[in-house]
CSV table of C-alpha atoms in Angstrom, one decimal:
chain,number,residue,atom,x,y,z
A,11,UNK,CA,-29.5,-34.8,44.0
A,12,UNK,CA,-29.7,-32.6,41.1
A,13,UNK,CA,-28.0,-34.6,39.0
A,14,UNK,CA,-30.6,-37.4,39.3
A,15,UNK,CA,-33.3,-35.0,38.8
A,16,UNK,CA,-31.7,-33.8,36.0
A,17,UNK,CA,-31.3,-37.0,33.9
A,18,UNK,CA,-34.6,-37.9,35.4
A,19,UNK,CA,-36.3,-34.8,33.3
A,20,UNK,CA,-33.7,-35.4,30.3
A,21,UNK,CA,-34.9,-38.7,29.8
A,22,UNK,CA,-38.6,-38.0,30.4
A,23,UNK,CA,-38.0,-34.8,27.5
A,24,UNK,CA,-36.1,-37.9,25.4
A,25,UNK,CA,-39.4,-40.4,25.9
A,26,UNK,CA,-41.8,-37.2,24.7
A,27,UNK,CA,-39.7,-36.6,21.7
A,28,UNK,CA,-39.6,-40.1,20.5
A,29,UNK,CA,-43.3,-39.8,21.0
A,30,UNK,CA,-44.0,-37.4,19.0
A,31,UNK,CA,-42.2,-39.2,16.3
A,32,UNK,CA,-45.1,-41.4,15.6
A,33,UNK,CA,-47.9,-41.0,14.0
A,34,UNK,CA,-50.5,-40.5,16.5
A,35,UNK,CA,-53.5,-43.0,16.8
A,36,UNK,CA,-56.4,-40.3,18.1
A,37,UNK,CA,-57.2,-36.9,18.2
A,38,UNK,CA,-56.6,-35.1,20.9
A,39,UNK,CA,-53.9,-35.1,24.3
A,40,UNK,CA,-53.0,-38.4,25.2
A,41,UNK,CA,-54.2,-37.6,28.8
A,42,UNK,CA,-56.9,-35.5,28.8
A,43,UNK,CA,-58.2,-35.4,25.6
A,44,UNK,CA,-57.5,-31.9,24.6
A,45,UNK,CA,-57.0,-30.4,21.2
A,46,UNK,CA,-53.2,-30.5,20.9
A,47,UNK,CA,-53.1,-28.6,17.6
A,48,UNK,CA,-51.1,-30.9,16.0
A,49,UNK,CA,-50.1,-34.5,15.8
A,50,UNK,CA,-48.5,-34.4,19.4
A,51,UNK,CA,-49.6,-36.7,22.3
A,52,UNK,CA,-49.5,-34.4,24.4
A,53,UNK,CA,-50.8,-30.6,25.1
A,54,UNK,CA,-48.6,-28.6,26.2
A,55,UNK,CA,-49.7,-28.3,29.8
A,56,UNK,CA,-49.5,-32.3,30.3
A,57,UNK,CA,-45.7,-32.2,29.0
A,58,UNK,CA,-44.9,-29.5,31.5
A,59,UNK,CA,-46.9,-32.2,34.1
A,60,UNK,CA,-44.8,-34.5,32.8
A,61,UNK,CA,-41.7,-33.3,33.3
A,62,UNK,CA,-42.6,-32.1,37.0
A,63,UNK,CA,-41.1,-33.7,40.0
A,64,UNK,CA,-44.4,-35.8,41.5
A,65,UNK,CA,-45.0,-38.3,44.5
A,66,UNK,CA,-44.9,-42.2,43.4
A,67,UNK,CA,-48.2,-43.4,41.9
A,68,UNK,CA,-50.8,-45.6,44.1
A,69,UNK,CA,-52.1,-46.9,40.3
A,70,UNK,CA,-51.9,-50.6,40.1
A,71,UNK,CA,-54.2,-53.2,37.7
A,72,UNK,CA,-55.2,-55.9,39.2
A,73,UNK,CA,-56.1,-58.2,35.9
A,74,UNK,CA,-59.0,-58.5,33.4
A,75,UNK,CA,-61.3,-61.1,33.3
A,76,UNK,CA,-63.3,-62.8,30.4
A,77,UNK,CA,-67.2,-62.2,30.5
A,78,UNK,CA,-70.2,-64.7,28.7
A,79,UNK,CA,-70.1,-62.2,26.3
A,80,UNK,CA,-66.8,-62.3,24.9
A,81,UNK,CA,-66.1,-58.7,26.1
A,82,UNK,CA,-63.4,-58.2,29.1
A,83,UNK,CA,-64.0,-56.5,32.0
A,84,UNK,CA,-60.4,-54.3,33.5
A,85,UNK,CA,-60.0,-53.6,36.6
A,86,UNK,CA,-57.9,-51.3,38.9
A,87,UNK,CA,-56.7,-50.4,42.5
A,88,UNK,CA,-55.9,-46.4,42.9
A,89,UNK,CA,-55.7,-45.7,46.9
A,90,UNK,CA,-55.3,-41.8,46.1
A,91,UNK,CA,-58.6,-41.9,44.0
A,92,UNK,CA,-56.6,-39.9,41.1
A,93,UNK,CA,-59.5,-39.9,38.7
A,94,UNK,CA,-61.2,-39.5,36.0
A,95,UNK,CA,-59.2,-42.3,34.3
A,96,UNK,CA,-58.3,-42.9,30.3
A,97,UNK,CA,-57.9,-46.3,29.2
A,98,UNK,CA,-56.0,-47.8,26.0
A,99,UNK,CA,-55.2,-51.0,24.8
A,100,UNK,CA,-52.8,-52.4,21.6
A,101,UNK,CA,-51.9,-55.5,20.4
A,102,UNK,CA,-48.8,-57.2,22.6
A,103,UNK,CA,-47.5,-58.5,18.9
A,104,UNK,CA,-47.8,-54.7,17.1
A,105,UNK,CA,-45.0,-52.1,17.1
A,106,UNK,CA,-44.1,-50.6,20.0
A,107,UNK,CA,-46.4,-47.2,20.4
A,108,UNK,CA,-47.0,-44.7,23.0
A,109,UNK,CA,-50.2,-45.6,25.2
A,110,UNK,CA,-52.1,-47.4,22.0
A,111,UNK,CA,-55.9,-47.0,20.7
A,112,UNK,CA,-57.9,-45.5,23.2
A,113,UNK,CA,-60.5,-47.5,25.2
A,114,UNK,CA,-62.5,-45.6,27.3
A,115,UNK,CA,-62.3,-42.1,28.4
A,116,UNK,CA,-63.3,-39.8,31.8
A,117,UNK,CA,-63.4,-43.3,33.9
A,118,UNK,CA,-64.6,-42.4,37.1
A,119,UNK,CA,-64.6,-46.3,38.4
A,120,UNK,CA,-62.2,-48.4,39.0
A,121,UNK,CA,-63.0,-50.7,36.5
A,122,UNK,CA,-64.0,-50.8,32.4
A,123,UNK,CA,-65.9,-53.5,30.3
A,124,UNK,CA,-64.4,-53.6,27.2
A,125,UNK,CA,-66.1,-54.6,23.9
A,126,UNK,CA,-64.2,-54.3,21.0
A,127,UNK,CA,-61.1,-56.8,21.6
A,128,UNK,CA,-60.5,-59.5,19.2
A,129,UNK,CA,-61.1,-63.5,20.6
A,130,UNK,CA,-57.8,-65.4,21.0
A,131,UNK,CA,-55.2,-62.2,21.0
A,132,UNK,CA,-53.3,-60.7,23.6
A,133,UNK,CA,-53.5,-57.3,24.6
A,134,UNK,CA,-51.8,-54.5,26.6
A,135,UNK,CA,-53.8,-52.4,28.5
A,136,UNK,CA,-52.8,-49.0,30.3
A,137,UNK,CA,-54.6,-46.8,32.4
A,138,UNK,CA,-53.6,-43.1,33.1
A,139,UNK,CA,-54.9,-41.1,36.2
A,140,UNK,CA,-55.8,-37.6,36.3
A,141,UNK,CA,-51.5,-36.6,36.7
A,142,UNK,CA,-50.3,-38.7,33.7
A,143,UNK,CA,-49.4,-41.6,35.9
A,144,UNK,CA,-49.8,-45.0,34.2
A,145,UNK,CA,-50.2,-49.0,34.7
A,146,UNK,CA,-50.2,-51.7,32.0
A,147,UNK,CA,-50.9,-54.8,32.2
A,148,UNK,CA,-50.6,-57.6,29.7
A,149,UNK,CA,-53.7,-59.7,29.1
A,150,UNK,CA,-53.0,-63.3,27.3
A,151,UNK,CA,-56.4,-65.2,26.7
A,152,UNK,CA,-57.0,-68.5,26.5
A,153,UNK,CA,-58.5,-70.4,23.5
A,154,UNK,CA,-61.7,-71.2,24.1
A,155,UNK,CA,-61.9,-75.3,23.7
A,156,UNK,CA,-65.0,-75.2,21.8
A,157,UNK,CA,-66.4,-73.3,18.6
A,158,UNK,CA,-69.8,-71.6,18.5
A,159,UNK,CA,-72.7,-73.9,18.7
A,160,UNK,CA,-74.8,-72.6,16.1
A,161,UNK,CA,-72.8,-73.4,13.0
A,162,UNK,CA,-72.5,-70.1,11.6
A,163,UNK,CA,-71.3,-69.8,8.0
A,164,UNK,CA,-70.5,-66.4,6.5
A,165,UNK,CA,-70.1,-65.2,2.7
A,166,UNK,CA,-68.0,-62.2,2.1
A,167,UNK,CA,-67.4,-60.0,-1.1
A,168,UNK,CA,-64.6,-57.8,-1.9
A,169,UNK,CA,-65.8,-54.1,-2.6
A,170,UNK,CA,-65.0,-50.5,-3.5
A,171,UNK,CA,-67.4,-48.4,-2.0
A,172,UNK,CA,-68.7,-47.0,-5.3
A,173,UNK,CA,-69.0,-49.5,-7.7
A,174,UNK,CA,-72.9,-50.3,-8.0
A,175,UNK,CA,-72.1,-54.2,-8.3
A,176,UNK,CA,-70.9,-56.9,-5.7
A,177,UNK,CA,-67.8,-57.6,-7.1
A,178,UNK,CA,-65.4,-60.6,-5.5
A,179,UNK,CA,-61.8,-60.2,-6.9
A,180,UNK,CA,-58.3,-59.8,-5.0
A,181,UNK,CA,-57.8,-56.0,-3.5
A,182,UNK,CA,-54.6,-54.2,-5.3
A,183,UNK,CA,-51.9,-53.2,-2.5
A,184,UNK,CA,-51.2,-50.3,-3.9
A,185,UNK,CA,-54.5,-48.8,-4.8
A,186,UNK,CA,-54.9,-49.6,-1.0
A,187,UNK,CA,-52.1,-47.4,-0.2
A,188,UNK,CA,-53.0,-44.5,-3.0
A,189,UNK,CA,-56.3,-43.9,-0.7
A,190,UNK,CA,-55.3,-45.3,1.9
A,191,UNK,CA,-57.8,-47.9,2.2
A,192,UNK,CA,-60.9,-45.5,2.2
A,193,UNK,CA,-63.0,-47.0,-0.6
A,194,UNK,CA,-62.1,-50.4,0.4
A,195,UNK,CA,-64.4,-53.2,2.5
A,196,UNK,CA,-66.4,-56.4,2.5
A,197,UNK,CA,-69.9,-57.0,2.1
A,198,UNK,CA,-71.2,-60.1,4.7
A,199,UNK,CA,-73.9,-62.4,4.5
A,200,UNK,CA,-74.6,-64.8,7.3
A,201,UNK,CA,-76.1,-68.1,7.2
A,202,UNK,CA,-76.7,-70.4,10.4
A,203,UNK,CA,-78.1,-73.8,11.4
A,204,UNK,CA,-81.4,-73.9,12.3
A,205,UNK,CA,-82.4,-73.0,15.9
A,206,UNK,CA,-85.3,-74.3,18.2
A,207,UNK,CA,-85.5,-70.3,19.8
A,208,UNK,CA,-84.6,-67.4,19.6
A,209,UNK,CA,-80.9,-66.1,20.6
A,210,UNK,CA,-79.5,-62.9,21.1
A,211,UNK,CA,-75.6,-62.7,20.9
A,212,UNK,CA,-72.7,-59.8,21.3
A,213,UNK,CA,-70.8,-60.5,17.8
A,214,UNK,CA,-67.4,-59.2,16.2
A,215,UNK,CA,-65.6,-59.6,13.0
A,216,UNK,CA,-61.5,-59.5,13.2
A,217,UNK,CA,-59.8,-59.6,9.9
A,218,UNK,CA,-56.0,-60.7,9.8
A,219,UNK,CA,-53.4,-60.2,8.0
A,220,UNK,CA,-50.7,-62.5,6.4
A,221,UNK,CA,-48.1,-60.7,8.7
A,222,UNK,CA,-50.3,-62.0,11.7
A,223,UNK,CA,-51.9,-58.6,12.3
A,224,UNK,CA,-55.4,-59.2,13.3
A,225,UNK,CA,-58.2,-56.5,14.7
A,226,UNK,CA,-62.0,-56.1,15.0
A,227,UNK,CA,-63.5,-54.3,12.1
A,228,UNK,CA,-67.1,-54.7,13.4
A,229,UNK,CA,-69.0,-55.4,16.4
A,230,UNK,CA,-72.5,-55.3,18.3
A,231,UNK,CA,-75.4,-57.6,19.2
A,232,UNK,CA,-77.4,-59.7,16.6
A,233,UNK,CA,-80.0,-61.6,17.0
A,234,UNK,CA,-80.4,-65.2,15.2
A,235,UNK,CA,-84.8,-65.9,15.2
A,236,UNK,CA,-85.7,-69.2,15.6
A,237,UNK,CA,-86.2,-71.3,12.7
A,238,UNK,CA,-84.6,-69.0,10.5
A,239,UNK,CA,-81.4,-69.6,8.4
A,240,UNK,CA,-80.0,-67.1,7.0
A,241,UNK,CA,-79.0,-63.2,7.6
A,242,UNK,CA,-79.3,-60.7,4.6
A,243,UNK,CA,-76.1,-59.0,3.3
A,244,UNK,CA,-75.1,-56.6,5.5
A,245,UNK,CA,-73.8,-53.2,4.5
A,246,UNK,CA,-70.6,-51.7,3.6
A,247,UNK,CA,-67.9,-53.0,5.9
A,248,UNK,CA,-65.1,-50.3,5.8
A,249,UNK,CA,-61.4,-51.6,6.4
A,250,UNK,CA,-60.0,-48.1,5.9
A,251,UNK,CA,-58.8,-47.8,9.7
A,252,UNK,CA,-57.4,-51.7,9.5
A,253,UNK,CA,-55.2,-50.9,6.6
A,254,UNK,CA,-54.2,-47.8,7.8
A,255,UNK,CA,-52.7,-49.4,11.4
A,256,UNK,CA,-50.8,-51.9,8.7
A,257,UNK,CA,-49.7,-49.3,7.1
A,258,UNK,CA,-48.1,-47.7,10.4
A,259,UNK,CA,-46.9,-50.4,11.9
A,260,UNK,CA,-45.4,-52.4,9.6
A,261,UNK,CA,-44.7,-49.9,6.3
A,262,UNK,CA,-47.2,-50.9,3.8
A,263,UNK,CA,-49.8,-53.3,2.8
A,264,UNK,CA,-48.7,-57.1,2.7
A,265,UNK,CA,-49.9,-59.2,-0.1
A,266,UNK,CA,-51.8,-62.8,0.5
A,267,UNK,CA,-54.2,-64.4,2.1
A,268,UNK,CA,-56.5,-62.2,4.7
A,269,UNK,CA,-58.9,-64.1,7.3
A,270,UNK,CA,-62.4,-62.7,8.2
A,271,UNK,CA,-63.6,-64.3,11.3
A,272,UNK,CA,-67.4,-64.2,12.2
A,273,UNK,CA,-67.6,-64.6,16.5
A,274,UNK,CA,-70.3,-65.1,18.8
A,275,UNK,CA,-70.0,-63.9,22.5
A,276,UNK,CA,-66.7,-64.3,22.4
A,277,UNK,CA,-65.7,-67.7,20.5
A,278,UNK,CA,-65.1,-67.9,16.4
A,279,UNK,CA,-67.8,-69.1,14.4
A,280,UNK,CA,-66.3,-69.4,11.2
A,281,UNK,CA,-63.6,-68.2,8.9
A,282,UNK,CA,-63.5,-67.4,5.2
A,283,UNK,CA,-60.1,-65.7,3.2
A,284,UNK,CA,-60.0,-62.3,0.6
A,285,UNK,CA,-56.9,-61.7,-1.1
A,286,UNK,CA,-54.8,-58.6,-1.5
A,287,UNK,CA,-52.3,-58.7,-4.6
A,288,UNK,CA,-49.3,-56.3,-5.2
């Protein structure tokens, strides 16, 4: 019996340590959100949780489901009513990486809406209770059969953030990497067909990469006035945080053709391309 608990504890010590190999994706503990002092997942006092003998976790999700929106709602069974909760979610195609991006924080329900997810890609989600046990659960969308009807159109422009001119030429990879993406975005101007009334919509922009990488770099609600055809250029769209996960995950900045989707409550309204060169 010792034995077992033994290699039980050896191999929990071996998971932390590979953990703490990684760059971490948020400040703070992993599980309760504590100042860790350094790039570690976890404080100290989780890790000694960790590595304590506990009873079998109750925590099970029971699946996600697609609002009008676009946003997806997670939900949860817990019968010990472990709270408060911490939720995170990661692409299902990116490197493997402990827990992911953090989603929501102190959840005292058993559910979360979540806003920020890209259309059209799959997801892992896992939720922690209050003693560090987890549940994940792998969320594959389906593609929505039909595209917006408003026939959104969008005009981007390739930018550093302190140059006093619109400028639209190819990003350099390597400047990218020298600042690690910090001075680089778009600027976005929308255009749509006419409408007969008013329409309020929840809205995102994903960009992807040419290695398939693909994440939301803007969200909220917007609304399109009757009548009316075009949006003004918005402001500086930072991808500092996009090209720092490509950076993580897959060791650098990849060259080509990059996709800047425009959606509306949930379904793509229209696509246009930026290019990064070497």
């Amino acid at each position: 019996m010792m034995r077992g608990k033994t290699v039980t504890r050896l191999l929990a010590l071996t998971m932390l340590l590979m953990m703490l190999s990684l760059p971490a994706l948020a400040e703070g503990c992993a599980l309760c959100g504590e100042e860790t002092g350094s790039d570690a997942y976890l404080c100290p006092a989780c890790m000694l949780e960790l590595l304590t003998d506990k009873k079998a976790s109750a925590l099970d999700i029971t699946g996600a489901v697609v609002n009008a929106d676009g946003s997806v709602t997670l939900g949860w069974q817990d019968e010990a009513n472990n709270g408060p909760y911490q939720v995170y979610y990661q692409l299902l195609e990116a490197a493997p990486v402990p827990f992911g991006w953090t989603a929501a924080q102190n959840v005292h329900d058993h559910a979360v809406t979540l806003k920020q997810l890209a259309p059209e890609v799959s997801y892992v989600f896992t939720v922690t209770d209050a003693s560090g046990y987890r549940a994940e659960y792998v969320y594959c969308p389906t593609t929505p059969e039909n595209g917006n009807e408003i026939g959104a159109k969008i005009r981007i422009h390739t930018k550093l953030r302190n140059e006093e001119m619109v400028l639209e030429y190819p990003f350099s990879a390597s400047e990218i990497m020298l600042d690690n993406g910090k001075e680089h975005g778009l600027y976005m101007k929308l255009a749509y067909s006419m409408l007969r009334k008013t329409r309020n919509y929840a809205f995102t922009v994903t960009v992807e990469a040419p290695c398939g990488f693909k994440d939301v770099v803007l969200d909220g609600t917007m609304t399109l006035n009757r009548g009316k055809s075009e949006v003004p250029a918005w402001g500086f769209i930072s991808l500092d945080a996009y090209f720092s996960y490509l950076e993580r995950y897959y060791g650098g900045v990849p060259t080509g053709e990059y996709l800047v989707t425009m959606n509306f409550d949930g379904k793509p309204a229209h696509t246009v391309s930026f290019m990064v060169k070497e």
